[in-house]
Amino acid sequence: MPNRPADDHLEGLRARLAAPGEHGLTPAEHEELQRLLERAGRDGAQHDDGLAESLEGAAVRFEARHPSVSAALRTVGVNLANLGI
């Protein structure tokens, strides 16, 4: 089942990460987010039992240095939780 708000936030994060030097993330942070966004964007994401926990964990790690990234991750997590994921 498509989830437009979660998809919009995923696309926004992808666009932000695609802009070189604009995101202010370390290479390790950038790679971690890329992997997480790829995982969240997969067709079978609704069957990924650890996805919500991974999103929340990343949101906690990014909160101090990257609050907007943290907020977007949490929003995606909430939208997925509302779908029962």
PDB file of C-alpha atoms in Angstrom:
ATOM      1  CA  MET A   1       0.000   0.000   0.000  1.00  0.00           C
ATOM      2  CA  PRO A   2       1.546   3.346  -0.972  1.00  0.00           C
ATOM      3  CA  ASN A   3       2.131   5.900   1.746  1.00  0.00           C
ATOM      4  CA  ARG A   4       2.372   9.317   0.114  1.00  0.00           C
ATOM      5  CA  PRO A   5       3.622  11.253   3.197  1.00  0.00           C
ATOM      6  CA  ALA A   6       6.393   8.729   3.873  1.00  0.00           C
ATOM      7  CA  ASP A   7       7.303   8.676   0.175  1.00  0.00           C
ATOM      8  CA  ASP A   8       7.479  12.477   0.119  1.00  0.00           C
ATOM      9  CA  HIS A   9       9.818  12.551   3.121  1.00  0.00           C
ATOM     10  CA  LEU A  10      11.995   9.811   1.640  1.00  0.00           C
ATOM     11  CA  GLU A  11      12.272  11.767  -1.610  1.00  0.00           C
ATOM     12  CA  GLY A  12      13.097  14.951   0.287  1.00  0.00           C
ATOM     13  CA  LEU A  13      15.892  13.210   2.170  1.00  0.00           C
ATOM     14  CA  ARG A  14      17.205  11.664  -1.048  1.00  0.00           C
ATOM     15  CA  ALA A  15      17.259  15.070  -2.743  1.00  0.00           C
ATOM     16  CA  ARG A  16      19.047  16.618   0.217  1.00  0.00           C
ATOM     17  CA  LEU A  17      21.677  13.869   0.188  1.00  0.00           C
ATOM     18  CA  ALA A  18      22.171  14.207  -3.567  1.00  0.00           C
ATOM     19  CA  ALA A  19      23.223  17.861  -3.295  1.00  0.00           C
ATOM     20  CA  PRO A  20      27.017  17.740  -2.895  1.00  0.00           C
ATOM     21  CA  GLY A  21      28.248  19.570   0.165  1.00  0.00           C
ATOM     22  CA  GLU A  22      24.781  20.835   1.027  1.00  0.00           C
ATOM     23  CA  HIS A  23      23.908  18.299   3.688  1.00  0.00           C
ATOM     24  CA  GLY A  24      26.838  18.784   6.081  1.00  0.00           C
ATOM     25  CA  LEU A  25      27.040  15.062   6.825  1.00  0.00           C
ATOM     26  CA  THR A  26      30.253  13.152   7.304  1.00  0.00           C
ATOM     27  CA  PRO A  27      30.925  10.471   4.683  1.00  0.00           C
ATOM     28  CA  ALA A  28      29.978   7.772   7.219  1.00  0.00           C
ATOM     29  CA  GLU A  29      26.707   9.551   8.092  1.00  0.00           C
ATOM     30  CA  HIS A  30      25.934  10.017   4.414  1.00  0.00           C
ATOM     31  CA  GLU A  31      26.490   6.323   3.706  1.00  0.00           C
ATOM     32  CA  GLU A  32      24.379   5.272   6.699  1.00  0.00           C
ATOM     33  CA  LEU A  33      21.477   7.427   5.546  1.00  0.00           C
ATOM     34  CA  GLN A  34      21.780   6.207   1.964  1.00  0.00           C
ATOM     35  CA  ARG A  35      21.527   2.582   3.137  1.00  0.00           C
ATOM     36  CA  LEU A  36      18.585   3.352   5.425  1.00  0.00           C
ATOM     37  CA  LEU A  37      16.699   5.268   2.726  1.00  0.00           C
ATOM     38  CA  GLU A  38      17.287   2.456   0.254  1.00  0.00           C
ATOM     39  CA  ARG A  39      15.944  -0.017   2.801  1.00  0.00           C
ATOM     40  CA  ALA A  40      12.887   2.142   3.568  1.00  0.00           C
ATOM     41  CA  GLY A  41      12.157   2.653  -0.125  1.00  0.00           C
ATOM     42  CA  ARG A  42      12.120  -1.020  -1.068  1.00  0.00           C
ATOM     43  CA  ASP A  43       8.881  -2.617  -2.155  1.00  0.00           C
ATOM     44  CA  GLY A  44       9.056  -5.097   0.733  1.00  0.00           C
ATOM     45  CA  ALA A  45       9.706  -2.451   3.399  1.00  0.00           C
ATOM     46  CA  GLN A  46       6.353  -3.177   5.018  1.00  0.00           C
ATOM     47  CA  HIS A  47       7.714  -6.642   5.903  1.00  0.00           C
ATOM     48  CA  ASP A  48      10.984  -5.339   7.378  1.00  0.00           C
ATOM     49  CA  ASP A  49      10.413  -5.849  11.094  1.00  0.00           C
ATOM     50  CA  GLY A  50      13.415  -3.792  12.200  1.00  0.00           C
ATOM     51  CA  LEU A  51      12.870  -0.818   9.906  1.00  0.00           C
ATOM     52  CA  ALA A  52      10.977   1.373  12.384  1.00  0.00           C
ATOM     53  CA  GLU A  53      13.605   0.761  15.054  1.00  0.00           C
ATOM     54  CA  SER A  54      16.389   1.524  12.584  1.00  0.00           C
ATOM     55  CA  LEU A  55      14.725   4.797  11.579  1.00  0.00           C
ATOM     56  CA  GLU A  56      14.289   5.838  15.222  1.00  0.00           C
ATOM     57  CA  GLY A  57      17.864   4.874  16.077  1.00  0.00           C
ATOM     58  CA  ALA A  58      19.182   6.949  13.199  1.00  0.00           C
ATOM     59  CA  ALA A  59      16.924   9.857  14.203  1.00  0.00           C
ATOM     60  CA  VAL A  60      18.418   9.779  17.705  1.00  0.00           C
ATOM     61  CA  ARG A  61      21.993   9.717  16.346  1.00  0.00           C
ATOM     62  CA  PHE A  62      21.377  12.610  13.940  1.00  0.00           C
ATOM     63  CA  GLU A  63      19.318  14.766  16.293  1.00  0.00           C
ATOM     64  CA  ALA A  64      22.061  16.987  17.714  1.00  0.00           C
ATOM     65  CA  ARG A  65      23.984  17.764  14.514  1.00  0.00           C
ATOM     66  CA  HIS A  66      21.233  17.389  11.902  1.00  0.00           C
ATOM     67  CA  PRO A  67      17.822  18.134  13.445  1.00  0.00           C
ATOM     68  CA  SER A  68      15.984  18.407  10.121  1.00  0.00           C
ATOM     69  CA  VAL A  69      17.273  14.998   9.020  1.00  0.00           C
ATOM     70  CA  SER A  70      16.255  13.583  12.388  1.00  0.00           C
ATOM     71  CA  ALA A  71      12.762  15.059  12.082  1.00  0.00           C
ATOM     72  CA  ALA A  72      12.316  13.663   8.567  1.00  0.00           C
ATOM     73  CA  LEU A  73      13.422  10.183   9.688  1.00  0.00           C
ATOM     74  CA  ARG A  74      10.959  10.289  12.560  1.00  0.00           C
ATOM     75  CA  THR A  75       8.160  11.383  10.245  1.00  0.00           C
ATOM     76  CA  VAL A  76       8.860   8.471   7.916  1.00  0.00           C
ATOM     77  CA  GLY A  77       8.870   6.139  10.927  1.00  0.00           C
ATOM     78  CA  VAL A  78       5.556   7.504  12.198  1.00  0.00           C
ATOM     79  CA  ASN A  79       3.953   7.176   8.776  1.00  0.00           C
ATOM     80  CA  LEU A  80       5.125   3.581   8.527  1.00  0.00           C
ATOM     81  CA  ALA A  81       3.883   2.864  12.051  1.00  0.00           C
ATOM     82  CA  ASN A  82       0.485   4.237  11.110  1.00  0.00           C
ATOM     83  CA  LEU A  83       0.402   1.595   8.386  1.00  0.00           C
ATOM     84  CA  GLY A  84       1.196  -1.067  10.958  1.00  0.00           C
ATOM     85  CA  ILE A  85       4.794  -1.494   9.910  1.00  0.00           C
TER      86      ILE A  85
END
